Amino acid sequence: MTEAAPILFFDSGVGGLSVVAPTRALLPTAPIVYAADSAGFPYGTRTEAEIAARVPALLGRLVERYRPRLVVIACNTASTIALPVVRAALDVAVVGTVPAIKPAAAMSITRVIGVLGTEATVRQPYVDDLAARFAADCTVLRHGSAALVELAEAKLAGEAPDPAGVRRALDGLFGQPGGDRIDVIVNACTHFPLLEADMAAVAPPGMRFVDGGPGIARRIACLTAGQEWPAVPGGDTLVFTRLGERERRLAAALHSAHVEAL
Ligand code: DGL
């Protein structure tokens, strides 16, 4: 393992940056390749078959090109659908991102938890399983929002989110029977922590939010413990599966040092 071997983060768009941030805090000089499947975005409205075919194929090409020490699927949709297939296909350790239902259950006082993800994620049996294993004594309400994903992308490109749009998405949870008792929201899409302040501003006071980012960062640090890292941070690489005008604007807003097309 050379010290230059990167950690490869993968998402449909910018959401995985909410996993990169806590990882950066623990591993400040880790070389990072961030890959966004802009040609396949958004994942949340795709079918299981599309995700299960697309994600392992793309990751195979990315691993071949960048030779990462570790792959992080920084996307709940891709992880809850394709994690076992990706692990079977790749010859490198793979960390996935799944809804943080366990910590939410530990935090909730009312025992009513809201899971906010993409439409594809909230219908996965993986989520039923997490709820049954870790939140059996809670009511777990779910809502899938494609609008929040778009708002997060726009925010990172420099556009302030419309509070009414954020509120409408949250109403998908609060409007369900028992929704008025939710005291913890699981941000079960990596795009959503990027909107946490915007959500907190329109949610009932005291609402708490939890996501998988900090736990994944600890897992990455643990899996790479003892490995060599560069002495100083180098420029990260941003890779898009389609590199058009929109992606170039985004890369500029993110001050990316290297931008490439897959
Ligand atoms: N960021 C992704 C997730 O965690 C998917 C967003 C999308 O492309 O719909 O689920």
Short mmCIF file of C-alpha atoms and ligand atoms in Angstrom, two decimals:
data_model
loop_
_atom_site.label_atom_id
_atom_site.label_comp_id
_atom_site.label_asym_id
_atom_site.label_seq_id
_atom_site.Cartn_x
_atom_site.Cartn_y
_atom_site.Cartn_z
CA MET A 1 0.00 0.00 0.00
CA THR A 2 1.66 3.28 -1.10
CA GLU A 3 0.92 6.43 0.85
CA ALA A 4 -0.55 7.97 -2.31
CA ALA A 5 -3.28 5.29 -2.63
CA PRO A 6 -6.56 7.20 -2.30
CA ILE A 7 -9.83 6.52 -0.58
CA LEU A 8 -12.50 6.39 -3.29
CA PHE A 9 -15.87 7.90 -2.39
CA PHE A 10 -18.82 7.18 -4.68
CA ASP A 11 -22.28 8.75 -4.91
CA SER A 12 -24.75 9.74 -7.60
CA GLY A 13 -23.96 13.41 -6.95
CA VAL A 14 -22.61 15.70 -4.22
CA GLY A 15 -24.26 13.87 -1.29
CA GLY A 16 -21.17 11.86 -0.48
CA LEU A 17 -19.46 15.09 0.56
CA SER A 18 -21.38 14.74 3.84
CA VAL A 19 -19.33 11.59 4.41
CA VAL A 20 -16.07 13.10 3.14
CA ALA A 21 -16.26 15.98 5.67
CA PRO A 22 -16.14 13.86 8.87
CA THR A 23 -13.54 11.58 7.21
CA ARG A 24 -11.36 14.62 6.46
CA ALA A 25 -11.60 15.63 10.11
CA LEU A 26 -10.11 12.27 11.17
CA LEU A 27 -7.66 11.78 8.27
CA PRO A 28 -6.60 15.29 7.20
CA THR A 29 -4.01 14.24 4.61
CA ALA A 30 -5.81 11.24 3.10
CA PRO A 31 -5.80 11.47 -0.72
CA ILE A 32 -9.42 11.43 -1.87
CA VAL A 33 -10.99 10.57 -5.20
CA TYR A 34 -14.63 11.61 -5.19
CA ALA A 35 -16.69 10.05 -7.97
CA ALA A 36 -20.18 11.32 -8.81
CA ASP A 37 -22.31 9.37 -11.27
CA SER A 38 -23.68 12.51 -12.89
CA ALA A 39 -24.80 10.50 -15.95
CA GLY A 40 -26.93 8.27 -13.71
CA PHE A 41 -28.17 10.97 -11.29
CA PRO A 42 -30.61 10.83 -9.56
CA TYR A 43 -30.56 7.30 -8.17
CA GLY A 44 -33.60 7.69 -5.93
CA THR A 45 -36.12 7.45 -8.76
CA ARG A 46 -34.41 4.50 -10.49
CA THR A 47 -35.34 0.85 -10.19
CA GLU A 48 -33.48 -1.69 -8.08
CA ALA A 49 -32.37 -3.48 -11.27
CA GLU A 50 -30.87 -0.31 -12.73
CA ILE A 51 -28.88 0.46 -9.55
CA ALA A 52 -27.77 -3.15 -9.11
CA ALA A 53 -26.41 -3.22 -12.66
CA ARG A 54 -24.92 0.27 -12.80
CA VAL A 55 -23.10 0.66 -9.49
CA PRO A 56 -20.83 -2.44 -9.55
CA ALA A 57 -19.89 -1.79 -13.19
CA LEU A 58 -18.89 1.83 -12.50
CA LEU A 59 -17.03 0.95 -9.33
CA GLY A 60 -15.12 -1.74 -11.21
CA ARG A 61 -13.88 0.86 -13.70
CA LEU A 62 -13.09 3.38 -10.96
CA VAL A 63 -11.09 0.85 -8.93
CA GLU A 64 -9.14 -0.15 -12.01
CA ARG A 65 -8.29 3.45 -12.79
CA TYR A 66 -7.54 4.85 -9.30
CA ARG A 67 -6.37 1.75 -7.36
CA PRO A 68 -7.90 2.94 -4.06
CA ARG A 69 -6.96 1.48 -0.68
CA LEU A 70 -10.66 1.55 0.26
CA VAL A 71 -13.98 2.17 -1.47
CA VAL A 72 -16.76 4.06 0.30
CA ILE A 73 -20.22 3.91 -1.23
CA ALA A 74 -21.34 7.26 0.16
CA CYS A 75 -24.91 6.73 -0.97
CA ASN A 76 -27.73 5.03 0.92
CA THR A 77 -29.63 4.14 -2.25
CA ALA A 78 -26.66 2.35 -3.83
CA SER A 79 -25.64 0.71 -0.54
CA THR A 80 -29.04 -0.65 0.47
CA ILE A 81 -29.48 -2.14 -3.02
CA ALA A 82 -26.03 -3.08 -4.30
CA LEU A 83 -23.57 -3.45 -1.41
CA PRO A 84 -23.34 -7.30 -1.46
CA VAL A 85 -22.91 -7.35 -5.27
CA VAL A 86 -20.20 -4.69 -5.13
CA ARG A 87 -18.34 -6.51 -2.35
CA ALA A 88 -18.46 -9.75 -4.32
CA ALA A 89 -17.19 -8.03 -7.48
CA LEU A 90 -14.32 -5.95 -6.06
CA ASP A 91 -10.99 -7.01 -4.69
CA VAL A 92 -10.78 -4.12 -2.21
CA ALA A 93 -12.50 -3.35 1.11
CA VAL A 94 -15.88 -1.63 0.63
CA VAL A 95 -17.67 0.47 3.25
CA GLY A 96 -21.36 1.22 2.67
CA THR A 97 -23.73 3.87 3.99
CA VAL A 98 -27.01 2.68 5.49
CA PRO A 99 -29.74 4.57 7.37
CA ALA A 100 -28.66 5.50 10.92
CA ILE A 101 -31.72 3.91 12.54
CA LYS A 102 -29.73 2.38 15.39
CA PRO A 103 -28.36 5.69 16.77
CA ALA A 104 -31.75 7.33 16.17
CA ALA A 105 -33.46 4.69 18.32
CA ALA A 106 -30.88 5.30 21.05
CA MET A 107 -31.66 9.05 20.96
CA SER A 108 -35.46 9.08 20.65
CA ILE A 109 -37.52 9.89 23.72
CA THR A 110 -40.96 9.82 22.07
CA ARG A 111 -40.08 6.49 20.35
CA VAL A 112 -41.24 7.89 17.01
CA ILE A 113 -38.47 8.20 14.41
CA GLY A 114 -38.66 9.71 10.94
CA VAL A 115 -36.54 8.18 8.17
CA LEU A 116 -35.99 10.60 5.32
CA GLY A 117 -34.34 9.07 2.26
CA THR A 118 -34.81 8.67 -1.44
CA GLU A 119 -37.92 6.89 -2.72
CA ALA A 120 -35.76 3.88 -3.61
CA THR A 121 -34.09 3.69 -0.19
CA VAL A 122 -37.20 3.93 1.96
CA ARG A 123 -38.81 0.95 0.21
CA GLN A 124 -35.82 -1.38 0.71
CA PRO A 125 -36.15 -4.56 2.83
CA TYR A 126 -32.76 -3.50 4.27
CA VAL A 127 -34.58 -0.65 6.03
CA ASP A 128 -37.30 -3.02 7.36
CA ASP A 129 -34.50 -5.14 8.74
CA LEU A 130 -32.71 -2.22 10.44
CA ALA A 131 -36.00 -1.06 11.98
CA ALA A 132 -36.82 -4.57 13.25
CA ARG A 133 -33.34 -5.13 14.68
CA PHE A 134 -32.60 -1.76 16.23
CA ALA A 135 -35.90 0.09 16.69
CA ALA A 136 -38.42 -2.64 17.43
CA ASP A 137 -40.02 -0.56 20.20
CA CYS A 138 -40.27 2.56 18.00
CA THR A 139 -42.70 3.66 15.33
CA VAL A 140 -40.50 4.19 12.27
CA LEU A 141 -42.12 6.51 9.72
CA ARG A 142 -40.52 6.84 6.28
CA HIS A 143 -40.64 9.34 3.48
CA GLY A 144 -38.81 9.46 0.17
CA SER A 145 -38.01 12.87 -1.32
CA ALA A 146 -36.45 13.51 -4.72
CA ALA A 147 -36.98 17.26 -4.21
CA LEU A 148 -34.55 17.43 -1.29
CA VAL A 149 -31.86 15.74 -3.38
CA GLU A 150 -32.24 18.44 -6.04
CA LEU A 151 -32.23 21.19 -3.40
CA ALA A 152 -28.97 19.85 -1.95
CA GLU A 153 -27.32 19.73 -5.38
CA ALA A 154 -28.43 23.29 -6.08
CA LYS A 155 -27.23 24.48 -2.67
CA LEU A 156 -23.71 23.15 -3.28
CA ALA A 157 -23.72 24.85 -6.66
CA GLY A 158 -24.46 28.14 -4.83
CA GLU A 159 -28.27 28.40 -4.83
CA ALA A 160 -30.01 28.96 -1.47
CA PRO A 161 -32.73 26.34 -0.82
CA ASP A 162 -36.35 27.53 -0.83
CA PRO A 163 -37.62 27.07 2.78
CA ALA A 164 -41.13 26.22 1.48
CA GLY A 165 -39.68 23.37 -0.58
CA VAL A 166 -37.78 22.02 2.42
CA ARG A 167 -40.91 22.30 4.56
CA ARG A 168 -43.01 20.42 1.97
CA ALA A 169 -40.53 17.53 2.04
CA LEU A 170 -40.62 17.36 5.85
CA ASP A 171 -44.42 17.44 5.77
CA GLY A 172 -44.19 14.05 4.04
CA LEU A 173 -43.06 12.75 7.44
CA PHE A 174 -44.94 15.01 9.84
CA GLY A 175 -48.21 14.56 7.91
CA GLN A 176 -48.30 10.80 8.55
CA PRO A 177 -50.30 9.40 11.49
CA GLY A 178 -48.04 9.83 14.55
CA GLY A 179 -45.76 12.17 12.61
CA ASP A 180 -46.36 14.99 15.10
CA ARG A 181 -44.51 12.89 17.72
CA ILE A 182 -41.27 12.47 15.72
CA ASP A 183 -38.31 13.72 17.75
CA VAL A 184 -35.42 12.36 15.63
CA ILE A 185 -35.02 12.44 11.86
CA VAL A 186 -32.63 10.01 10.20
CA ASN A 187 -31.02 11.64 7.20
CA ALA A 188 -31.02 8.42 5.18
CA CYS A 189 -29.72 10.03 2.01
CA THR A 190 -26.20 11.45 2.01
CA HIS A 191 -27.47 14.60 0.30
CA PHE A 192 -29.67 15.53 3.25
CA PRO A 193 -27.08 16.42 5.93
CA LEU A 194 -26.03 19.17 3.50
CA LEU A 195 -29.50 20.67 4.16
CA GLU A 196 -29.61 20.01 7.90
CA ALA A 197 -29.57 23.68 8.90
CA ASP A 198 -32.31 24.40 6.34
CA MET A 199 -34.42 21.55 7.71
CA ALA A 200 -33.85 22.54 11.33
CA ALA A 201 -35.06 26.06 10.47
CA VAL A 202 -38.50 24.81 9.36
CA ALA A 203 -38.87 21.74 11.66
CA PRO A 204 -40.51 21.86 15.12
CA PRO A 205 -38.05 23.30 17.67
CA GLY A 206 -35.73 20.77 19.27
CA MET A 207 -35.92 18.28 16.39
CA ARG A 208 -32.74 16.20 16.26
CA PHE A 209 -31.08 14.86 13.11
CA VAL A 210 -28.73 11.94 12.70
CA ASP A 211 -26.85 10.51 9.73
CA GLY A 212 -24.28 7.82 9.04
CA GLY A 213 -21.36 10.16 8.16
CA PRO A 214 -19.52 10.32 11.50
CA GLY A 215 -19.84 6.54 12.06
CA ILE A 216 -18.54 5.81 8.56
CA ALA A 217 -15.59 8.15 9.11
CA ARG A 218 -14.68 6.21 12.29
CA ARG A 219 -14.99 2.94 10.38
CA ILE A 220 -12.69 4.26 7.62
CA ALA A 221 -10.13 5.38 10.21
CA CYS A 222 -10.30 1.97 11.87
CA LEU A 223 -9.91 0.02 8.60
CA THR A 224 -6.91 2.13 7.55
CA ALA A 225 -5.25 2.26 10.98
CA GLY A 226 -1.49 1.79 10.71
CA GLN A 227 -1.38 2.65 6.99
CA GLU A 228 0.92 5.35 5.60
CA TRP A 229 -0.51 8.75 4.59
CA PRO A 230 1.12 11.70 2.82
CA ALA A 231 2.70 14.27 5.15
CA VAL A 232 0.60 17.13 3.74
CA PRO A 233 -2.79 17.23 2.03
CA GLY A 234 -2.64 17.07 -1.78
CA GLY A 235 -5.44 18.19 -4.09
CA ASP A 236 -8.37 15.81 -4.21
CA THR A 237 -9.72 14.49 -7.51
CA LEU A 238 -13.34 14.92 -8.56
CA VAL A 239 -14.58 12.46 -11.19
CA PHE A 240 -17.87 12.70 -13.08
CA THR A 241 -19.41 10.06 -15.30
CA ARG A 242 -20.67 12.94 -17.46
CA LEU A 243 -18.70 16.15 -17.41
CA GLY A 244 -20.94 18.89 -18.76
CA GLU A 245 -21.60 22.55 -17.98
CA ARG A 246 -23.46 21.75 -14.75
CA GLU A 247 -20.63 19.57 -13.44
CA ARG A 248 -17.99 22.16 -14.32
CA ARG A 249 -19.95 24.82 -12.39
CA LEU A 250 -20.21 22.48 -9.43
CA ALA A 251 -16.49 21.68 -9.52
CA ALA A 252 -15.73 25.41 -9.55
CA ALA A 253 -18.06 26.00 -6.57
CA LEU A 254 -16.28 23.19 -4.71
CA HIS A 255 -12.82 24.56 -5.60
CA SER A 256 -11.78 21.14 -6.87
CA ALA A 257 -8.11 20.82 -7.75
CA HIS A 258 -8.51 18.06 -10.36
CA VAL A 259 -11.65 17.37 -12.34
CA GLU A 260 -11.90 14.34 -14.62
CA ALA A 261 -14.47 12.39 -16.65
CA LEU A 262 -14.72 8.62 -16.25
N1 DGL B 1 -27.08 10.51 -2.15
C1 DGL B 1 -27.88 9.40 -2.47
C2 DGL B 1 -28.32 8.60 -1.26
O1 DGL B 1 -27.67 8.63 -0.24
C3 DGL B 1 -28.80 9.38 -3.65
C4 DGL B 1 -29.45 10.62 -4.16
C5 DGL B 1 -30.07 10.41 -5.54
O2 DGL B 1 -29.30 10.34 -6.49
O3 DGL B 1 -31.31 10.28 -5.63
O4 DGL B 1 -29.29 7.89 -1.30
#
